[in-house]
PDB file of C-alpha atoms in Angstrom:
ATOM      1  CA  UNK A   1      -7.416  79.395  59.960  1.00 53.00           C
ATOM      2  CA  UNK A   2      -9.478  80.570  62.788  1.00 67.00           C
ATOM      3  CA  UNK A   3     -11.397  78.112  65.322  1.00 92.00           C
ATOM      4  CA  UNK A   4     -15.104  77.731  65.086  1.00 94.00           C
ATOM      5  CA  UNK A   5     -15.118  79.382  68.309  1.00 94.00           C
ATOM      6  CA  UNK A   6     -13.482  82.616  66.878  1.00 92.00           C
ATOM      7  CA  UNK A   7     -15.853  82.743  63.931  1.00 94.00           C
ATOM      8  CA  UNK A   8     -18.575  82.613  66.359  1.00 96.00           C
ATOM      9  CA  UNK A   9     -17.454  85.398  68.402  1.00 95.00           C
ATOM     10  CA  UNK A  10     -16.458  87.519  65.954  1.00 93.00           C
ATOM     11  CA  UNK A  11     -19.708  87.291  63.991  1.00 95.00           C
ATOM     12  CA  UNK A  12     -21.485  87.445  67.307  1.00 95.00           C
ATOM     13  CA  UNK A  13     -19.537  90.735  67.144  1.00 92.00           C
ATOM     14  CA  UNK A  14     -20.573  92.343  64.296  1.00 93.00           C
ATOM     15  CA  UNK A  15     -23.915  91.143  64.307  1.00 95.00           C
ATOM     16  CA  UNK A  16     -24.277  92.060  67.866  1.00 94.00           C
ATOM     17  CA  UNK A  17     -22.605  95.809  66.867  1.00 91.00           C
ATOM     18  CA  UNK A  18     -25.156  96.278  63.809  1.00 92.00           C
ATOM     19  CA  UNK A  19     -28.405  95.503  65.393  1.00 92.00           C
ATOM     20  CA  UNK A  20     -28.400  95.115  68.995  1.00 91.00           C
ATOM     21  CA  UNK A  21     -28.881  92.168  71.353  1.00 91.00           C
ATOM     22  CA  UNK A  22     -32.102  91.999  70.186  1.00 91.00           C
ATOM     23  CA  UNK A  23     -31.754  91.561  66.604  1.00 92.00           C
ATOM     24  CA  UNK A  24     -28.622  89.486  67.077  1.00 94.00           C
ATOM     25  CA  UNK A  25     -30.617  86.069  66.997  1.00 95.00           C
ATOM     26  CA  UNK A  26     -28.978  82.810  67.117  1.00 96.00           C
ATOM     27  CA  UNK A  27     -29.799  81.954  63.827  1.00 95.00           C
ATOM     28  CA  UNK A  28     -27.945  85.157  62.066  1.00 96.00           C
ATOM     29  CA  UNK A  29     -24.960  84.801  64.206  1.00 96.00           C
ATOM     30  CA  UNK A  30     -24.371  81.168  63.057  1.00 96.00           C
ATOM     31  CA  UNK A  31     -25.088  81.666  59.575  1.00 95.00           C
ATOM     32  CA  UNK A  32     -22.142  84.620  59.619  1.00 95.00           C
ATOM     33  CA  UNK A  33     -20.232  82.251  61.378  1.00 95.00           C
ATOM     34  CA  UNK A  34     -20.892  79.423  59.041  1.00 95.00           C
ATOM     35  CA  UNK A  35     -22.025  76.955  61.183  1.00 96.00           C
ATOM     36  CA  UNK A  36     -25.433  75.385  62.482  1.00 95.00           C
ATOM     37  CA  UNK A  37     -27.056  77.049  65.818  1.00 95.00           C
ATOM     38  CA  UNK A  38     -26.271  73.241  67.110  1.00 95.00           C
ATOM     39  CA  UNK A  39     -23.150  74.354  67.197  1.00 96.00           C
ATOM     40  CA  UNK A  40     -23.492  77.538  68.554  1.00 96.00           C
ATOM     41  CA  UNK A  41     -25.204  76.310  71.434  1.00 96.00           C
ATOM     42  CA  UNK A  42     -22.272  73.579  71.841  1.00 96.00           C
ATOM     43  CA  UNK A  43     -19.721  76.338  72.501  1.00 96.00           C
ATOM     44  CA  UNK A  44     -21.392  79.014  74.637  1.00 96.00           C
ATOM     45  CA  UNK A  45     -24.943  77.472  75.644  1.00 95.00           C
ATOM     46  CA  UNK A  46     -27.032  80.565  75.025  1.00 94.00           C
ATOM     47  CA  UNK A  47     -26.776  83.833  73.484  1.00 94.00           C
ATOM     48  CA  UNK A  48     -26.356  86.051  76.010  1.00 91.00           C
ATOM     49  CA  UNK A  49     -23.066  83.794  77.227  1.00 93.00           C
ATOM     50  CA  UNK A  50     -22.013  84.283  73.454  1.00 95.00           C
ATOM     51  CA  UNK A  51     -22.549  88.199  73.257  1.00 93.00           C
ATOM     52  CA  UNK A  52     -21.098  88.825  76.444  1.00 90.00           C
ATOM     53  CA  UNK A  53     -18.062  86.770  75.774  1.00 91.00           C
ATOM     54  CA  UNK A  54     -18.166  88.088  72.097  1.00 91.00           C
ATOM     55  CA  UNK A  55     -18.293  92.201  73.427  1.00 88.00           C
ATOM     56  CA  UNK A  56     -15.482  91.161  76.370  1.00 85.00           C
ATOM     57  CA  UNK A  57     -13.230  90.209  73.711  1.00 83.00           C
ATOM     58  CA  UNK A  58     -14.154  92.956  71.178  1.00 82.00           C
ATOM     59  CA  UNK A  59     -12.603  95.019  74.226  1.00 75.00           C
ATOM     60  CA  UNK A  60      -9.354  92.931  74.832  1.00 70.00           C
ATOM     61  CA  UNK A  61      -8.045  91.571  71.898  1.00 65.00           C
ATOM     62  CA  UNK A  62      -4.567  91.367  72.284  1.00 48.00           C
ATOM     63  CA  UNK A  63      -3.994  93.940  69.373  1.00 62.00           C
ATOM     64  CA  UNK A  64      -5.072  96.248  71.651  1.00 67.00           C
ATOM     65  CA  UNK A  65      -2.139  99.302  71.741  1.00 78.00           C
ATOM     66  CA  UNK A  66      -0.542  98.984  74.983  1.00 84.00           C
ATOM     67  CA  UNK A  67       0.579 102.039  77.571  1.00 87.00           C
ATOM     68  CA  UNK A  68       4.371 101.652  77.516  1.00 86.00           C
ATOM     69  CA  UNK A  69       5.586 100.554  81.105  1.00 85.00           C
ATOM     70  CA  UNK A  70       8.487 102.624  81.491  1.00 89.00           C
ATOM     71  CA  UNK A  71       8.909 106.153  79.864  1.00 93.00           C
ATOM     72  CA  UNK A  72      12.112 105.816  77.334  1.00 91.00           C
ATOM     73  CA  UNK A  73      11.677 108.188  74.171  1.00 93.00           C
ATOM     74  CA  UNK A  74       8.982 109.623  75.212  1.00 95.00           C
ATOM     75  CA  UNK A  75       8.081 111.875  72.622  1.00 94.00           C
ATOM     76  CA  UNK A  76       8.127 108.818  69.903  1.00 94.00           C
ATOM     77  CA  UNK A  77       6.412 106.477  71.857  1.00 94.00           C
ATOM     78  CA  UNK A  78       3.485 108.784  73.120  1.00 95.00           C
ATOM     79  CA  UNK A  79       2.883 109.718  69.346  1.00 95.00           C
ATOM     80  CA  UNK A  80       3.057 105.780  68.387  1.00 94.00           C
ATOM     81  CA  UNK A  81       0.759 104.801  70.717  1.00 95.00           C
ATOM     82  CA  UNK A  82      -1.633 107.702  70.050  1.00 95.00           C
ATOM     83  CA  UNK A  83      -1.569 106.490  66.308  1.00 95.00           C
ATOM     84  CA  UNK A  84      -2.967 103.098  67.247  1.00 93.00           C
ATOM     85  CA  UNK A  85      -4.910 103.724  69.983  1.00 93.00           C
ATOM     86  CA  UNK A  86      -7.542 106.480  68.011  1.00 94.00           C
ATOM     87  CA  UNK A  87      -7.242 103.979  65.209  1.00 92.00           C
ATOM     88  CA  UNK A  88      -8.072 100.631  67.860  1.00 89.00           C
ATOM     89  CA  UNK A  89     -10.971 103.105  69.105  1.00 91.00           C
ATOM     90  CA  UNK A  90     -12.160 104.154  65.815  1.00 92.00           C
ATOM     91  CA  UNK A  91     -12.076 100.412  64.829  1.00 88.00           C
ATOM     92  CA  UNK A  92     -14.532  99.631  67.810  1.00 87.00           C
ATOM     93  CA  UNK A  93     -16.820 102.708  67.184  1.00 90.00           C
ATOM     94  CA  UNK A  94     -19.904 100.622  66.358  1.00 90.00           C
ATOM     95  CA  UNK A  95     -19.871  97.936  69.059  1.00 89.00           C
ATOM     96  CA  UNK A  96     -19.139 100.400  72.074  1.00 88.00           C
ATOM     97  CA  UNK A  97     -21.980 102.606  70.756  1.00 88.00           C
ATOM     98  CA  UNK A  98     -24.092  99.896  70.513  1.00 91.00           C
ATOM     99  CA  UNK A  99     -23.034  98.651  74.217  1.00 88.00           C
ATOM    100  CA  UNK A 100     -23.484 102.080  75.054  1.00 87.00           C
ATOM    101  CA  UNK A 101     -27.244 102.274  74.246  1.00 88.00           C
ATOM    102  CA  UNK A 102     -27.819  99.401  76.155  1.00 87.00           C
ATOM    103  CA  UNK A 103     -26.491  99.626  79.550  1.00 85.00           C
ATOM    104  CA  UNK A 104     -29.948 100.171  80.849  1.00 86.00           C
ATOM    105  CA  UNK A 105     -31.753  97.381  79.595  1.00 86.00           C
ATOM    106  CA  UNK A 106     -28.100  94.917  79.805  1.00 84.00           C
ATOM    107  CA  UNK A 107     -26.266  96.593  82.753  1.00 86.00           C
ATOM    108  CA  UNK A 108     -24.041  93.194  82.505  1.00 84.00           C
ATOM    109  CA  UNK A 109     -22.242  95.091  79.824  1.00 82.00           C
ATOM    110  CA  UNK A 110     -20.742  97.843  82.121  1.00 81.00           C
ATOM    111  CA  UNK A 111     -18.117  96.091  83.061  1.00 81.00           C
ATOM    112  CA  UNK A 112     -16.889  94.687  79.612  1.00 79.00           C
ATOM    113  CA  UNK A 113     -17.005  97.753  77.721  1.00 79.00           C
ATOM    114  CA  UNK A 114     -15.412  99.607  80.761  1.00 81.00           C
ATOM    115  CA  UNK A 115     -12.266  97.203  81.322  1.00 82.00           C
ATOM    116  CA  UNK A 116      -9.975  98.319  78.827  1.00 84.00           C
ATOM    117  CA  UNK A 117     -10.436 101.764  79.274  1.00 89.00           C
ATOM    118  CA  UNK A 118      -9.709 102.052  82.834  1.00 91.00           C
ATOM    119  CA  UNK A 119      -6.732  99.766  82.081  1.00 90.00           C
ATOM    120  CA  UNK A 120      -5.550 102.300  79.230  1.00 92.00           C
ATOM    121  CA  UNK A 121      -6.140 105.639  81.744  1.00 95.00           C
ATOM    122  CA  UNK A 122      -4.372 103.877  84.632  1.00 95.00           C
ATOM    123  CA  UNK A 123      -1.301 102.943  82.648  1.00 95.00           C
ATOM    124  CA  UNK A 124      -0.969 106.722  81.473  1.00 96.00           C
ATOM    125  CA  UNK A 125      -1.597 107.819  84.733  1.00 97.00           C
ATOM    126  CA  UNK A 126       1.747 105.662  85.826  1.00 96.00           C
ATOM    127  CA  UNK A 127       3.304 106.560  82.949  1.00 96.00           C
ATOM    128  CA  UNK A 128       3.018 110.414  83.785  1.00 97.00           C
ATOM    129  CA  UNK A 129       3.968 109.601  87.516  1.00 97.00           C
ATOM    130  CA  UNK A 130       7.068 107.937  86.191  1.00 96.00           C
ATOM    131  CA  UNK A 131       7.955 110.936  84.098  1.00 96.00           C
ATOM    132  CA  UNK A 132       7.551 112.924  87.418  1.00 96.00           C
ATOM    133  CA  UNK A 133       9.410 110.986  89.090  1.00 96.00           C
ATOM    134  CA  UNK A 134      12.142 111.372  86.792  1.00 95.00           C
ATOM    135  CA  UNK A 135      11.938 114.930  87.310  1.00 95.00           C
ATOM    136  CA  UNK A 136      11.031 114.789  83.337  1.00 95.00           C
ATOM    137  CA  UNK A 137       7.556 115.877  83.062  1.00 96.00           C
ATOM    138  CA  UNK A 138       5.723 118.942  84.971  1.00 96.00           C
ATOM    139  CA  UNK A 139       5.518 117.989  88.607  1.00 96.00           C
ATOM    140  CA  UNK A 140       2.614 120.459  89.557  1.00 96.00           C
ATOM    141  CA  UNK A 141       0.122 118.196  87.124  1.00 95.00           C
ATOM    142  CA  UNK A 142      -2.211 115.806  88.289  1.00 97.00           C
ATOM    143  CA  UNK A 143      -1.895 113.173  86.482  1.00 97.00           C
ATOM    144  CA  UNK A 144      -5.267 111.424  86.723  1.00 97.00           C
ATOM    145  CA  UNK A 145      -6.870 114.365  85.347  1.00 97.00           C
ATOM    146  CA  UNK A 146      -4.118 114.351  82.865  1.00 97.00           C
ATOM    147  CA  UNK A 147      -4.659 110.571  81.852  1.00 97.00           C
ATOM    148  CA  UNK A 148      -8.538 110.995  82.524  1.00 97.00           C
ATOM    149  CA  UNK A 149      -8.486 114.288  79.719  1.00 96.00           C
ATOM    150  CA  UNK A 150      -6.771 112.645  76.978  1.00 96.00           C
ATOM    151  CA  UNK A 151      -8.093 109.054  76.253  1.00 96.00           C
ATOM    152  CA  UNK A 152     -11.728 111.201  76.594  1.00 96.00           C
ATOM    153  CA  UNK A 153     -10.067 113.088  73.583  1.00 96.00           C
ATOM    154  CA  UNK A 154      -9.169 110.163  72.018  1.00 96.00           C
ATOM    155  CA  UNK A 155     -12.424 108.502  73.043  1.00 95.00           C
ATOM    156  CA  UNK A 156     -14.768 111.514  71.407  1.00 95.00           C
ATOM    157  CA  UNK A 157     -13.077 111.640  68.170  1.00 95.00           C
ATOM    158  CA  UNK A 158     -13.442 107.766  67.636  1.00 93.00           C
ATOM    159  CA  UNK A 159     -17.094 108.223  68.347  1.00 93.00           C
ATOM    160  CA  UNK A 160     -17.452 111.141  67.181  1.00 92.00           C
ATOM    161  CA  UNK A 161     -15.665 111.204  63.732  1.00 90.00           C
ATOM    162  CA  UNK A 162     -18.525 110.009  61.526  1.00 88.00           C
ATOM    163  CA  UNK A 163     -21.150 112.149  63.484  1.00 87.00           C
ATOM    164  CA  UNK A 164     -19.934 115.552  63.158  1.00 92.00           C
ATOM    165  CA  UNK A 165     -17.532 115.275  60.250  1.00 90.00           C
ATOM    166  CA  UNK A 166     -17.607 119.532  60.351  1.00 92.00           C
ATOM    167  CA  UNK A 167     -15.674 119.080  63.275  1.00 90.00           C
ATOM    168  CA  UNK A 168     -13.756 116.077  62.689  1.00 91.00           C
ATOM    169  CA  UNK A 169     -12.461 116.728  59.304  1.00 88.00           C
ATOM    170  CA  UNK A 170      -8.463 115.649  59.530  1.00 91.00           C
ATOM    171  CA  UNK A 171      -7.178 112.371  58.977  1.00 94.00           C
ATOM    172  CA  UNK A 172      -6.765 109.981  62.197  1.00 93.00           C
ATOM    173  CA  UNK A 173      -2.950 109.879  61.539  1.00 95.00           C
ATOM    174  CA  UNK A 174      -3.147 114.193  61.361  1.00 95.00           C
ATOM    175  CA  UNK A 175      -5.748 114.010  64.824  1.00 96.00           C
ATOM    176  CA  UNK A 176      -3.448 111.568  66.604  1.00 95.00           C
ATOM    177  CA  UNK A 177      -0.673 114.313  66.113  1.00 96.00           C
ATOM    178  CA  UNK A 178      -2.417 116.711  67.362  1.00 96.00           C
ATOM    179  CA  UNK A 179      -3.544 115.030  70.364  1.00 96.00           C
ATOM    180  CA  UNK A 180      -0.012 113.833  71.108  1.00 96.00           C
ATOM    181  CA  UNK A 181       1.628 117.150  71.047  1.00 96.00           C
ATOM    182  CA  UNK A 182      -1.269 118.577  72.743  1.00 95.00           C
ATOM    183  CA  UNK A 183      -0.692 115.987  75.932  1.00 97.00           C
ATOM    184  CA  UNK A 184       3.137 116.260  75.937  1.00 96.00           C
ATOM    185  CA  UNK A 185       2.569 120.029  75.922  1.00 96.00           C
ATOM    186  CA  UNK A 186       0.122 119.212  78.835  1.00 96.00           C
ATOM    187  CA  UNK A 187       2.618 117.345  80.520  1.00 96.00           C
ATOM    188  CA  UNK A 188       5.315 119.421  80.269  1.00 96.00           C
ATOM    189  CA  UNK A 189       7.575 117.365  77.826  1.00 93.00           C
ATOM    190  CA  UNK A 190       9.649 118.915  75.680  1.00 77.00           C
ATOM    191  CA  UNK A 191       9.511 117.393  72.231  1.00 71.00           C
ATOM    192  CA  UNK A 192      13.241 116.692  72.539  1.00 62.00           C
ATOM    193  CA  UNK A 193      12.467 115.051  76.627  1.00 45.00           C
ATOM    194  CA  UNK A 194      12.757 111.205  75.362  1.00 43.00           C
ATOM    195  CA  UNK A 195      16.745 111.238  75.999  1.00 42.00           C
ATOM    196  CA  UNK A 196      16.502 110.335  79.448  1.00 40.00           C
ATOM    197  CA  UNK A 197      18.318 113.219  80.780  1.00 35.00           C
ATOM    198  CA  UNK A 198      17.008 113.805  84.352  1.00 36.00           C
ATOM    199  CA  UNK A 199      16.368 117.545  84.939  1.00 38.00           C
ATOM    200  CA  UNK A 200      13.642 120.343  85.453  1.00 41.00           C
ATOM    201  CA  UNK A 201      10.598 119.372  83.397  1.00 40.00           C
ATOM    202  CA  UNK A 202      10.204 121.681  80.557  1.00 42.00           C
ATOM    203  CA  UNK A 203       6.520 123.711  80.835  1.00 43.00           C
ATOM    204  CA  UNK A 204       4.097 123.776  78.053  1.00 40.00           C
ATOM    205  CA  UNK A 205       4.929 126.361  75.592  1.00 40.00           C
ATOM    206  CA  UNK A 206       2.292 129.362  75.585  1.00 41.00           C
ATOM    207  CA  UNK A 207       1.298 129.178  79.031  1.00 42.00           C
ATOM    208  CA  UNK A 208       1.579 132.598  81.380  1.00 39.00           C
ATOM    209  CA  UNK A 209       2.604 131.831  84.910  1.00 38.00           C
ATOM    210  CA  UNK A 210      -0.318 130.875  86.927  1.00 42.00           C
ATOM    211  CA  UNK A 211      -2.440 129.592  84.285  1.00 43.00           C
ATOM    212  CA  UNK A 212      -3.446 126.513  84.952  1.00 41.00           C
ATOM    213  CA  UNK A 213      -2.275 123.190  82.701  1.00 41.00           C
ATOM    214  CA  UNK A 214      -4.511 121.251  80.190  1.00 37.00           C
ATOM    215  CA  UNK A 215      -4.785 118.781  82.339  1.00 40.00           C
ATOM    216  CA  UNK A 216      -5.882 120.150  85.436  1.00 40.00           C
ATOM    217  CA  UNK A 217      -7.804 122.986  85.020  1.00 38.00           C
TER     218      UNK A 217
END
């Protein structure tokens, strides 16, 4: 059974993701919470302590899909983590828009909702350096840019999906595919490059020599 405390800041949450700061009163947030505004005040002595806390965590739960640290089957564990990633995104769609739309008026939330993102990019961008290093993923791409181009993929369909449903018509598990074959391609991993057989990375299929990668244009 969760703590108080949890109920409070996941109610602060959705309230908080539905109407704003300014419509998430006190009041509301402790009656989805189920507990008095006594309380409230008890654990986070004001509202803006609770929302900030409540949008920090939205960002960093530890469900959050993590980067893998060292490239293994890469193929696999690219696609896995594409999977839960969109999905993780998708999940937080309505809170990050909402934190989004109110960076001028509560420029306090910069930081919060931009934590976990510039975790995620880093970690690819390591990820692709290790593949580089192990002379298993194109050497010639940058891999900031590459890192940079695909969470913003990921990043636009999850708030995009439900806005332009013309253009986002698959499923998330069908997208996620696509996305995933479309970085490894980036890359320069073969489908088959997860056996840990050091060698010349593979380029991506379809490109004519001296066009540019994906992921540095």
């Amino acid at each position: 059974m969760s703590s108080i405390r949890e109920r409070l800041l996941d109610a602060a949450a959705r309230v908080y993701a539905e109407t704003g700061y300014r419509g998430a009163t006190t009041r509301r947030i402790a009656q989805e919470a189920g507990v008095n505004e006594i309380t409230l005040f008890r654990h986070f002595g004001s509202k803006t302590t609770l929302i900030i806390e409540a949008v920090r965590q939205a960002n960093l739960r530890s469900d959050c899909p993590e980067v893998p640290l060292t490239p293994s089957e890469v193929a696999p564990e690219i696609r896995t983590w594409v999977g839960e990633e969109l999905a993780h995104l998708t999940q937080l769609r309505s809170i990050i828009r909402t934190s989004l739309g109110e960076v001028e008026e509560r420029p306090e939330i910069i930081p919060l909702i931009g934590e976990k993102p510039r975790e995620v990019i880093l970690g690819l961008r390591a990820y692709v350096e290790q593949l580089q290093r192990e002379g298993r993923a194109d050497p010639d791409i940058d891999a900031r840019s590459a890192a940079l181009t695909f969470f913003g993929a990921l990043f636009a369909d999850a708030m995009g999906r439900d806005v332009m449903p013309e253009l986002y018509h698959e499923s998330l598990e069908d997208s996620a595919d696509h996305y995933a074959t479309l970085f490894l391609r980036a890359i320069g991993v073969a489908e088959n490059a997860g056996n840990g057989v050091r060698g010349q990375a593979p380029r991506a299929k379809g490109r004519a020599r001296g066009e540019p990668s994906l992921a540095n244009p």
